[in-house]
Coordinates of C-alpha atoms and ligand atoms in Angstrom, one line a residue:
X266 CA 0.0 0.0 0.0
X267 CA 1.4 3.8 -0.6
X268 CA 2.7 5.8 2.1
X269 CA 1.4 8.5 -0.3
X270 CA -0.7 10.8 2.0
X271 CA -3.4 12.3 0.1
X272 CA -3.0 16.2 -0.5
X273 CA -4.0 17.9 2.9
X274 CA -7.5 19.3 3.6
X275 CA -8.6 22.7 1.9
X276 CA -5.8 22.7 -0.3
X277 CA -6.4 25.5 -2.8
X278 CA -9.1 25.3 -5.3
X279 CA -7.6 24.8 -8.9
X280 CA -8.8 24.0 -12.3
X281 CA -7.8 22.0 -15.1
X282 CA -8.2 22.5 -19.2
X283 CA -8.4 20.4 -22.0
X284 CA -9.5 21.4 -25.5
X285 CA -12.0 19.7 -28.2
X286 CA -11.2 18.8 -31.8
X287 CA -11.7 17.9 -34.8
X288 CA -10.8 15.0 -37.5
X289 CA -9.7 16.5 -40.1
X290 CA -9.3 12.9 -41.8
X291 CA -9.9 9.5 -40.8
X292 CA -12.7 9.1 -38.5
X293 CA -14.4 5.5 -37.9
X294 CA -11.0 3.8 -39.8
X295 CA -9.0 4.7 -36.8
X296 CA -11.2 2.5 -34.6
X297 CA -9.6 -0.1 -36.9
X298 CA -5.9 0.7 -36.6
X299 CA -5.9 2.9 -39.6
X300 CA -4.2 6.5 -39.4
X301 CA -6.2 9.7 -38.9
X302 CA -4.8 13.3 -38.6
X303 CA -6.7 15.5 -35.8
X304 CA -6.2 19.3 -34.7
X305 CA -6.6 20.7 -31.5
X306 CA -9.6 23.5 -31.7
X307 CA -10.1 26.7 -29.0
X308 CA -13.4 25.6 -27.8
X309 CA -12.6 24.1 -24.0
X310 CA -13.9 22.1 -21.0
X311 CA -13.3 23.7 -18.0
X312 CA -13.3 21.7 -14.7
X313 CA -12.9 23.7 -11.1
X314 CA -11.8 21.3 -7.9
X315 CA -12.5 22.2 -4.7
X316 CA -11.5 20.0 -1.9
X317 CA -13.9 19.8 1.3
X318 CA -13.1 20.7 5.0
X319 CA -11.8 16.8 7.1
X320 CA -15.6 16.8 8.5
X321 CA -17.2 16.0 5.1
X322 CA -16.3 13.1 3.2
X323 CA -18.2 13.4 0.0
X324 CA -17.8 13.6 -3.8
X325 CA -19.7 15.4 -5.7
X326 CA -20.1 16.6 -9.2
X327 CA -21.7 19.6 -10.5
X328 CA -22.3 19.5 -14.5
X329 CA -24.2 22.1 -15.3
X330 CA -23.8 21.2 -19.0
X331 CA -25.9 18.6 -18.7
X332 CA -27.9 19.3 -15.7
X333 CA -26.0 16.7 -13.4
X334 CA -25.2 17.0 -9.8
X335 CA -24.6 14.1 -7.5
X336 CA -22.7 13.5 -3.8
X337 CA -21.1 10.1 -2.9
X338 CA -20.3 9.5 0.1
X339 CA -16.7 8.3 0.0
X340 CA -16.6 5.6 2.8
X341 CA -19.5 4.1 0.8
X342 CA -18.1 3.3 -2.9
X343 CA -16.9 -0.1 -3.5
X344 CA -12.9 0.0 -2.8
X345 CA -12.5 -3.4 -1.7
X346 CA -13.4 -4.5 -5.3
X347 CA -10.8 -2.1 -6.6
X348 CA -8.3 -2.1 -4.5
X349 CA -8.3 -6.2 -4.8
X350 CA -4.5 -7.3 -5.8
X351 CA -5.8 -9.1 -8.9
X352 CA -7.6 -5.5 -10.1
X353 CA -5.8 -2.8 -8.6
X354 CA -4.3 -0.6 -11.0
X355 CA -1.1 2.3 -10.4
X356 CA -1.2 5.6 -11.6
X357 CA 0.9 4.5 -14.6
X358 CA -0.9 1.6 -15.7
X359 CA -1.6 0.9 -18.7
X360 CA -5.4 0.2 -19.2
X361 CA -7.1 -0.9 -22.7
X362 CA -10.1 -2.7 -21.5
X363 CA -12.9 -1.8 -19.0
X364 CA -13.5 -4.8 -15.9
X365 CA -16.4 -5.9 -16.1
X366 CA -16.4 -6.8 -12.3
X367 CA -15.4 -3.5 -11.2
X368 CA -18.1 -1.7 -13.6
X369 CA -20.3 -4.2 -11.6
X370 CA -19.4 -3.2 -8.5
X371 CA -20.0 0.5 -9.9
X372 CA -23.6 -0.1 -10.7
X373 CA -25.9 -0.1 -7.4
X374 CA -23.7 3.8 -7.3
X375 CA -24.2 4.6 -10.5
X376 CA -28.0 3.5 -10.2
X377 CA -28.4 6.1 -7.8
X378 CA -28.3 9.0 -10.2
X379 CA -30.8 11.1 -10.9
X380 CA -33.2 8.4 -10.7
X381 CA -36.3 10.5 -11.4
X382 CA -35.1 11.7 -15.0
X383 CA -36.0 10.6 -18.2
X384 CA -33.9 7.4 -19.6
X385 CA -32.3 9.4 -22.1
X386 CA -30.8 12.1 -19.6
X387 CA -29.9 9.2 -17.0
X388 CA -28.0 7.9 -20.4
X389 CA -25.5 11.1 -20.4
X390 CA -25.8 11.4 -16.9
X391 CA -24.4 7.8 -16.1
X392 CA -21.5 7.9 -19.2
X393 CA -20.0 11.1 -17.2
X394 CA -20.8 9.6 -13.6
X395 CA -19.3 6.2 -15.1
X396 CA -16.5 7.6 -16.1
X397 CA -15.5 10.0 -13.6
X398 CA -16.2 6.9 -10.5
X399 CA -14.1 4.6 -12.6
X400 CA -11.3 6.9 -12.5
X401 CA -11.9 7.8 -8.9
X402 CA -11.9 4.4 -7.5
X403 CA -9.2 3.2 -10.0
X404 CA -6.7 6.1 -8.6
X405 CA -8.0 6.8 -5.7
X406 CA -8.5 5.6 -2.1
X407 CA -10.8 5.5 1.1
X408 CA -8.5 8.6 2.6
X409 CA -9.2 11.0 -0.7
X410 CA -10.2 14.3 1.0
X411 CA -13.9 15.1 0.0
X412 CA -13.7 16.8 -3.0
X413 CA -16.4 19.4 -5.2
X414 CA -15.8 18.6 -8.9
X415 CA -17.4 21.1 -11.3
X416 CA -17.5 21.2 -14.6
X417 CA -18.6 23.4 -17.3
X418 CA -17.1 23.0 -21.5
X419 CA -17.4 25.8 -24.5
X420 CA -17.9 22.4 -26.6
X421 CA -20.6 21.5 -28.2
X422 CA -22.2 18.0 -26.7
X423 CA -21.8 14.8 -29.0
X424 CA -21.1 17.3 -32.3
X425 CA -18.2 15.6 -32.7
X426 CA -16.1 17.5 -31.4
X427 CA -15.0 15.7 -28.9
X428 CA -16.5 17.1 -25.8
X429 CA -16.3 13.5 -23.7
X430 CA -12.3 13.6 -24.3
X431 CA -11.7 16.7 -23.4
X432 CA -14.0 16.4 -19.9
X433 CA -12.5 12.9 -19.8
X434 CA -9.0 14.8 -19.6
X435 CA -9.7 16.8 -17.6
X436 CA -11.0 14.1 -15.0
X437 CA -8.0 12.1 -15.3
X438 CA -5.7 15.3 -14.8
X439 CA -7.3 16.4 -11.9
X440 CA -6.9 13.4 -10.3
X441 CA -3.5 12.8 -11.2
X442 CA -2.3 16.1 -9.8
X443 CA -4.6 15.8 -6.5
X444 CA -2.2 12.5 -6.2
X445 CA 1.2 14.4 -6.7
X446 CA 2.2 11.9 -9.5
X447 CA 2.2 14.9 -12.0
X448 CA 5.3 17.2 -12.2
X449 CA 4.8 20.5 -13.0
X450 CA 3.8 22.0 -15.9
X451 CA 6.1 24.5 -15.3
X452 CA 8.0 26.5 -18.3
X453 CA 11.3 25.5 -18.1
X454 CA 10.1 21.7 -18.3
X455 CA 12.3 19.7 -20.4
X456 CA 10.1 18.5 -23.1
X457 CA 10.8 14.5 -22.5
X458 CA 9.5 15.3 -18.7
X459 CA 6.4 16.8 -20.4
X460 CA 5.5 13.9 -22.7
X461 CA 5.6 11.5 -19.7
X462 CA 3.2 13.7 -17.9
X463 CA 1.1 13.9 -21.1
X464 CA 1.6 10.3 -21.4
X465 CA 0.1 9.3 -17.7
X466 CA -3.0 12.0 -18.3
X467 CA -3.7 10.4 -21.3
X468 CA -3.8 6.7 -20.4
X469 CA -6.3 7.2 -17.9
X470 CA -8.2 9.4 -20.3
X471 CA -8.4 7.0 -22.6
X472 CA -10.4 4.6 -19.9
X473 CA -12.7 7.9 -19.1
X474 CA -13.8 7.4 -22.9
X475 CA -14.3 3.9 -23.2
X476 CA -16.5 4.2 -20.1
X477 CA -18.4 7.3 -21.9
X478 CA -18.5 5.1 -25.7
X479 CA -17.3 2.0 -25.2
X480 CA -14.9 1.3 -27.9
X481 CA -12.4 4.9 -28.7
X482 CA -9.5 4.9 -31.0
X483 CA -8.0 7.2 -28.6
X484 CA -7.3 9.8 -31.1
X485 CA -9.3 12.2 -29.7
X486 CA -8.3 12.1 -26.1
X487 CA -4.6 12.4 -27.0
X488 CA -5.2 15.5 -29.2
X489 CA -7.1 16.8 -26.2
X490 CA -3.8 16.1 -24.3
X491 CA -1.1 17.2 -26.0
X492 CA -2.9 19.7 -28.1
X493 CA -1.4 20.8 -31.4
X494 CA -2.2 18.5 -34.4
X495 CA -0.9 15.2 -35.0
X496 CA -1.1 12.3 -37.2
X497 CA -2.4 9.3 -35.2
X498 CA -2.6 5.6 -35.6
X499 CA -3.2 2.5 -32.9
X500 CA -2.4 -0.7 -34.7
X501 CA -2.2 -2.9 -31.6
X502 CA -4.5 -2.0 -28.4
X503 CA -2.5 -3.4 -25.7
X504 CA 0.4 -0.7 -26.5
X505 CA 0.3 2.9 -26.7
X506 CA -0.6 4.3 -29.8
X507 CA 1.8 6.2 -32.5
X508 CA 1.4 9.6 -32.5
X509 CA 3.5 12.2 -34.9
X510 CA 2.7 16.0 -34.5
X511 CA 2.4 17.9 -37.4
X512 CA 4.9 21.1 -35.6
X513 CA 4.4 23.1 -38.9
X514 CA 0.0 22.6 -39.5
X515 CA -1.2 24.7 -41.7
X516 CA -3.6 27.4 -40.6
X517 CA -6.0 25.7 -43.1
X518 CA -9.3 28.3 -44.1
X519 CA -12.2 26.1 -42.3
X520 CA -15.5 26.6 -41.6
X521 CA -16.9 24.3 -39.1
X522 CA -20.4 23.9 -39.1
X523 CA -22.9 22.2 -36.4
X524 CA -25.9 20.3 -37.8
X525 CA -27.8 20.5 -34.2
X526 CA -28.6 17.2 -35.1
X527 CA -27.2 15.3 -32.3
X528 CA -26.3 12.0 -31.9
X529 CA -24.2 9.1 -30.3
X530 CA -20.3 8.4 -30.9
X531 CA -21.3 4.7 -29.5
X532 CA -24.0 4.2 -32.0
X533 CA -22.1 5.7 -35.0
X534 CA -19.0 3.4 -34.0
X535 CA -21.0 -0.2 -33.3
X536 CA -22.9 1.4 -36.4
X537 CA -20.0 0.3 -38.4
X538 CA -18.7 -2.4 -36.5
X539 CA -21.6 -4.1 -37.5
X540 CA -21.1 -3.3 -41.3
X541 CA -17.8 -4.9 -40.8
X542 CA -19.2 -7.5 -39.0
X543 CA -21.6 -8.5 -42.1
X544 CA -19.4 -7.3 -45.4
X545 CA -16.0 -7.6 -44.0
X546 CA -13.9 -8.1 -47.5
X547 CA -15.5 -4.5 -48.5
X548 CA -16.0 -3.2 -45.3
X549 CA -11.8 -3.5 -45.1
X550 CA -11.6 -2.1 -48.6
X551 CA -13.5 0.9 -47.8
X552 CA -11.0 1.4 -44.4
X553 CA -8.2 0.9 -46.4
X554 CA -9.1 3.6 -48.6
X555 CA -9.7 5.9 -46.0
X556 CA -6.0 5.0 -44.8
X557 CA -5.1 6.0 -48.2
X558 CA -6.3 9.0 -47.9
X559 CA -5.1 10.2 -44.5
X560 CA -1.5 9.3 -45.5
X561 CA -2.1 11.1 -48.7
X562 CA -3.4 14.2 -47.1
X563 CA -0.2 13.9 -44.3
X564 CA 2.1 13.7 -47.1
X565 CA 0.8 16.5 -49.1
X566 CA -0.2 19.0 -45.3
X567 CA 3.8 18.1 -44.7
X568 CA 4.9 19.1 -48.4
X569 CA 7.6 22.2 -48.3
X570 CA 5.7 23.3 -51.4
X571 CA 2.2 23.1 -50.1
X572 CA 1.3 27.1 -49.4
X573 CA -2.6 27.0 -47.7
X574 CA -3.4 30.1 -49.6
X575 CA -2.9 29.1 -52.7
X576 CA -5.9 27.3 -54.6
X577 CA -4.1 24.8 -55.8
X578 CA -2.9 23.1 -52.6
X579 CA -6.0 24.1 -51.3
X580 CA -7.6 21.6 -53.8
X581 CA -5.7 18.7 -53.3
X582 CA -6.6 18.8 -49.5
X583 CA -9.9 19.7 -50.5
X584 CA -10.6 16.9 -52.8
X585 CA -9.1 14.2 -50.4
X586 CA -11.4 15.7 -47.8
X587 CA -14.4 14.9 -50.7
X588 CA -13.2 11.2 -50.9
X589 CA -13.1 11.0 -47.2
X590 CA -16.8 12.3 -46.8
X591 CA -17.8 9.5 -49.7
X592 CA -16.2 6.6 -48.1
X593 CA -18.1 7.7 -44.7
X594 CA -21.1 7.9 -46.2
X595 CA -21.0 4.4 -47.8
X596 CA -20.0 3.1 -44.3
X597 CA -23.5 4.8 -43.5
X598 CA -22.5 7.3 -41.0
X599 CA -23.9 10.6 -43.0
X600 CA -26.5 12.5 -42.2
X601 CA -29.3 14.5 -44.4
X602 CA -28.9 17.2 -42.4
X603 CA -24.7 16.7 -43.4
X604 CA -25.4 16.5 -47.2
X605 CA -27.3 19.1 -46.9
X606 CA -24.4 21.2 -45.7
X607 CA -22.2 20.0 -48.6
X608 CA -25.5 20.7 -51.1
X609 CA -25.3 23.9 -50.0
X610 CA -21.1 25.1 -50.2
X611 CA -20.9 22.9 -53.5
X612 CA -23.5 25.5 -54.7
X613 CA -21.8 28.5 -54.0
X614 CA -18.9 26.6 -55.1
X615 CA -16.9 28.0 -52.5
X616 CA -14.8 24.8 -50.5
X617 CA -14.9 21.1 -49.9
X618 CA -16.9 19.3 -47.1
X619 CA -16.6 16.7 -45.0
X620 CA -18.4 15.4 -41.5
X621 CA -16.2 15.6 -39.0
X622 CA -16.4 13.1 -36.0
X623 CA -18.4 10.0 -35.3
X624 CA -21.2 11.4 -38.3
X625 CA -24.8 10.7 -37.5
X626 CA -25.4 14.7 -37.3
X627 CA -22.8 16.4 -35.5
X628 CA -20.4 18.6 -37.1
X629 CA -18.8 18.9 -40.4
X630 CA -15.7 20.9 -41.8
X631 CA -15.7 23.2 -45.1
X632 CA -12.1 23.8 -46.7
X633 CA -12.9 27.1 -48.2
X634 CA -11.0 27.8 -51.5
X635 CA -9.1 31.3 -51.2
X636 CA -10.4 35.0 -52.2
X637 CA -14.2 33.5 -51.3
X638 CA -16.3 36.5 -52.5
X639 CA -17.8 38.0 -49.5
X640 CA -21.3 38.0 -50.8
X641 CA -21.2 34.2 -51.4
X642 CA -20.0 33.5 -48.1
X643 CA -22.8 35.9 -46.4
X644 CA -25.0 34.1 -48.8
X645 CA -24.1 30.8 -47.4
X646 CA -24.1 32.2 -44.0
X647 CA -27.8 33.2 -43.8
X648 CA -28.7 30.0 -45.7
X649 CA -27.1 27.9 -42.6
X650 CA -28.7 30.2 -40.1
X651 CA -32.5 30.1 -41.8
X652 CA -32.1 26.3 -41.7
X653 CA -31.0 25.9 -38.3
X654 CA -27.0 25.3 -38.2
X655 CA -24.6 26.6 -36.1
X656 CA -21.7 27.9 -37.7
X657 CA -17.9 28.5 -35.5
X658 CA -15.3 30.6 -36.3
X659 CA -12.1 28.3 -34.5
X660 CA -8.6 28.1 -34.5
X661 CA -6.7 24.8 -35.3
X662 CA -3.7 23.5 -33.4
X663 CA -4.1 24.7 -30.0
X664 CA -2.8 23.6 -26.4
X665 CA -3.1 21.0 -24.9
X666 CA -4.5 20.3 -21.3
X667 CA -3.8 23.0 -18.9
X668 CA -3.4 24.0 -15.4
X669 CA -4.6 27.2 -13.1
X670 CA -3.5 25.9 -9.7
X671 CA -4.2 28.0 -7.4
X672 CA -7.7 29.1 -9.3
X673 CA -6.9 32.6 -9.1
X674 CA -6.2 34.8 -12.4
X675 CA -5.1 38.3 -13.4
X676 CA -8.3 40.1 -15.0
X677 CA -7.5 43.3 -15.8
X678 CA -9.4 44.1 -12.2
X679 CA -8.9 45.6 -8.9
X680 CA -7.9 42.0 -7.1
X681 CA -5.1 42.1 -9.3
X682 CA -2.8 44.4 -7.1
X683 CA -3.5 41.6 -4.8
X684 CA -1.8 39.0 -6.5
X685 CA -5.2 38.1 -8.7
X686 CA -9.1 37.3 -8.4
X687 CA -10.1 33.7 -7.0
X688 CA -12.3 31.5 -8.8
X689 CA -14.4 30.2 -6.6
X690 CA -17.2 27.6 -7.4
X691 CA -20.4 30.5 -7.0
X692 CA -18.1 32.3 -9.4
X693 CA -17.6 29.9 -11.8
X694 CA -21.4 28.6 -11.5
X695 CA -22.5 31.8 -12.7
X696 CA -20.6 32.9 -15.4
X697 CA -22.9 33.6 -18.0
X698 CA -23.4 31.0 -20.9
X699 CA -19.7 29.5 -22.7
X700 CA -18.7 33.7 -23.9
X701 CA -18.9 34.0 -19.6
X702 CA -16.7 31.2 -18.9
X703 CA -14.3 31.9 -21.3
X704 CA -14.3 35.4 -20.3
X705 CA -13.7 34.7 -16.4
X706 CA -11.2 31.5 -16.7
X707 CA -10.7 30.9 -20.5
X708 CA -7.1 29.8 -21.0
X709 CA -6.7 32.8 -23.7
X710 CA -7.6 36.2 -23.1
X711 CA -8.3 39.4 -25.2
X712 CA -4.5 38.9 -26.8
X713 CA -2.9 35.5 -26.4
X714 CA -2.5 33.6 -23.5
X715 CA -3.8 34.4 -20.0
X716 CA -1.5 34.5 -17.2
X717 CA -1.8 31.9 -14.6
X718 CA -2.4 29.0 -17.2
X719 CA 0.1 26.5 -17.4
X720 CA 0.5 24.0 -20.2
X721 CA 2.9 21.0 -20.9
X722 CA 4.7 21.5 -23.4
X723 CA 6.6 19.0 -25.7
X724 CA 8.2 21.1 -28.5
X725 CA 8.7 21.0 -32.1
X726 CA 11.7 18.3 -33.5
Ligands
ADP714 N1 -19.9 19.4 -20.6 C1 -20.1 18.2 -20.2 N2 -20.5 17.9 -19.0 C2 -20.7 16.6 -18.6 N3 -20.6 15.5 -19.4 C3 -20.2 15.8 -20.7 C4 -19.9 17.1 -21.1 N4 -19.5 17.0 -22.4 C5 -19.6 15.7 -22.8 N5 -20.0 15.0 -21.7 C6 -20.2 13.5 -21.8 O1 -19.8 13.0 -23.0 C7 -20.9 12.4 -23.8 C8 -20.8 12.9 -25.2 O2 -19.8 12.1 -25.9 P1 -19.9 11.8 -27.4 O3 -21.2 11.1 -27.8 O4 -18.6 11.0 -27.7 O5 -19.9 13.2 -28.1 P2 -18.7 14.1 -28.6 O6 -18.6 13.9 -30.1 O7 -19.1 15.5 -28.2 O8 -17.5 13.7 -27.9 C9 -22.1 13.0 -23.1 O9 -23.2 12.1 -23.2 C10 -21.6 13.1 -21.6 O10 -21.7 11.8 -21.0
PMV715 C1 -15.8 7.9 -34.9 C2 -14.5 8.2 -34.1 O1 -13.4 8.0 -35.0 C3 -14.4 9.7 -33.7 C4 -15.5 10.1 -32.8 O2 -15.4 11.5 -32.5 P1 -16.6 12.3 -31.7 O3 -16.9 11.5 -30.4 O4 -17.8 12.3 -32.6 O5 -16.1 13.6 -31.3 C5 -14.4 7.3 -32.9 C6 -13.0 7.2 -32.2 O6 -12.0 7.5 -32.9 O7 -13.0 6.8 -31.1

């Protein structure tokens, strides 16, 4: 057993980071070990800790988001089951597969959520609870200090854009550093000490999603983690996947675009495990293509020559990103609501369109070509609004997860001659809609990064 004690009572508040994305090529054939490239976007989850005075044992989660709270009490939740020696995991384990006896042992706890709901908001309420327990009892022990949890994200829910691997992140960093097995992030960091950080967030990440959709690549929790863009590809589960940042990604001309037609990264992904399942010679083909494609789009994105305002470039990333919507859409994952998005931009024929994510609804991307004529684009523009879509303006490539610890930042206020304004919880709870979080804790301000925010980084080659 570890002599570890666990961080003392009312240590500070602090907050953890972690950003969404999107695929930009590749989703569904990286489930099957096939290569997909993925960028970091600006839109974040935000998660505040608070840890409780000795007298209360409990943990609880605020969500907002999704309308969740819940208290455990910590002296109740099953830690004999986890803490057996056959199941009893470290803080640097490697995990690729849920246990089934310790999600059992979960249940009668997870059961106890929100109980008087509707079945499809106990359905998101248990994925998050699921997954934030999991971790909890997995890293955790009897003698965690009571701890307040909350949670709100500037992502989109199941768009795909990955909002359950950035909160998943978040969880998993959280806990981590309320365990002192993280080191820093702190600037002068050398960048191998970093990765390992980034390494042990990710790992336990990756179980958070597999409780949330039950069978993840992983691409989208490691983007979440290390932030940036990278090329990604997990051929064999039991290891850790390969991962190759793209230092030099190109601020690619994208409009991303939400359908408001929402639906389920699990269903989308057994959606096509069951395709496989029932045509698996052209089923493979199809994947195969799609792996095609992704190396083909790394090799040209990578290119010295290829200049991302100049058409022609443009249109070879452009038409790749056209193949890549086809294939998706013979695997069945499209959307009317996503063809109707690439109806409309093929005629203004201003860009090239894909879905981004698990499909289903969601989100997709639009490559625009360059020197758009304004008037097409506002055309567009009030054609997506009149129909009901969502459109972001975003940045690609990103940080990674980050930390605010103590949860106090500079904001151009009064508090700052005294060292900076706390976040508290009431604070955070009330900031007004995703503009008001980003304006009270978002990791960027008005011009560049906010001080206080810490990130790991692992630099360019
Ligand atoms: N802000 C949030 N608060 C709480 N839970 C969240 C939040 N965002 C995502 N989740 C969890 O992640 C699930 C959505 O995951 P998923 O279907 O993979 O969609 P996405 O494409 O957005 O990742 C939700 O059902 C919920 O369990
Ligand atoms: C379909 C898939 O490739 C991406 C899913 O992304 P999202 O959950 O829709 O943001 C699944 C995965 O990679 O785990």
């Amino acid at each position: 057993m570890s002599l570890r004690r666990p961080s003392a009572p009312m240590a500070p508040a602090f907050m953890v980071s972690a950003p969404g994305k999107v695929i930009v090529f590749g989703e569904h054939s990286v489930v099957y070990g096939k290569a997909a490239i993925a960028a970091a976007i600006a839109l974040r989850s935000y998660l505040h800790v608070t840890t409780l005075s000795k007298s209360k044992h409990t943990v609880s989660l605020r969500f907002p988001d999704i309308d969740l709270t819940h208290t455990w009490d910590i002296d109740n939740l099953p830690w004999a089951a986890f803490h057996h020696p056959d199941k009893k995991k470290s803080y640097y384990s490697l995990v690729t597969e849920l246990d089934n006896d310790l999600l059992a042992a979960l249940q009668p706890h997870i059961d106890e959520v929100s109980p008087d709901r509707p079945e499809e908001i106990r359905k998101v309420h248990r994925s998050s609870a699921t997954a934030f327990l999991y971790l909890f009892l997995s890293l955790g022990s009897p003698r965690f200090p009571g701890c307040l949890y909350t949670l709100r994200s500037t992502i989109p829910i199941s768009a795909g854009l990955g909002s359950s691997a950035s909160i998943s992140v978040c969880l998993a960093a959280s806990l981590l550093l309320q365990l002192r097995t993280l080191s820093g992030p702190h600037p002068d960091q050398p960048s191998e000490e970093a990765r390992i950080q980034i390494e042990r967030i990710n790992r336990w990440a990756f179980v958070s999603e597999m409780c949330i959709h039950g069978n993840p690549s992983g691409v989208d929790n490691t983007v979440a983690c290390q932030g940036k863009a990278v090329v990604f590809q997990r051929t064999d589960y039991s290891k850790p996947p390969s991962v190759r940042p793209l230092w030099d990604f190109p601020e690619l001309p994208l409009l991303l675009v939400d359908t408001k037609q929402a639906k389920s990264t699990a269903h989308e992904v057994a959606k096509v495990g069951k395709l496989n399942k029932t045509h698996p010679k052209l089923v493979g083909t199809i994947l195969d293509a799609m792996h095609n494609v992704t190396e083909a789009a790394s090799e040209l994105i990578e290119d010295k020559s290829f200049d991302p305002k100049e058409e022609e470039s443009l249109r070879k990333v452009g038409e790749l990103m056209t193949i890549n919507h086809g294939l998706l859409n013979s695997l069945g994952v499209s959307h009317p609501r996503l063809e109707r998005v690439r109806e409309l931009v093929d005629h203004e024929g201003i860009g090239w369109t894909k879905l981004t994510g698990a499909g289903g609804g969601g989100c997709s991307i639009t490559l625009l070509k360059p020197d758009v004529p304004k008037e097409k684009l506002a055309t567009l523009e009030s054609r997506f609004e009149a129909e009901g879509y969502q459109k972001f303006g975003t940045t690609l490539g990103g940080d990674g997860v980050g930390v605010l610890w103590p949860a106090v930042l500079k904001n151009g206020l009064d508090e700052d001659d005294e060292g900076g304004m706390e976040i508290d919880v009431d604070l955070f709870l009330n900031a007004k809609g995703t503009e008001g979080v980003e304006q009270l804790v978002g990791v960027h301000g008005d011009g560049g990064e906010r001080e206080g925010w810490k990130f790991w980084r692992v630099e360019s080659e």
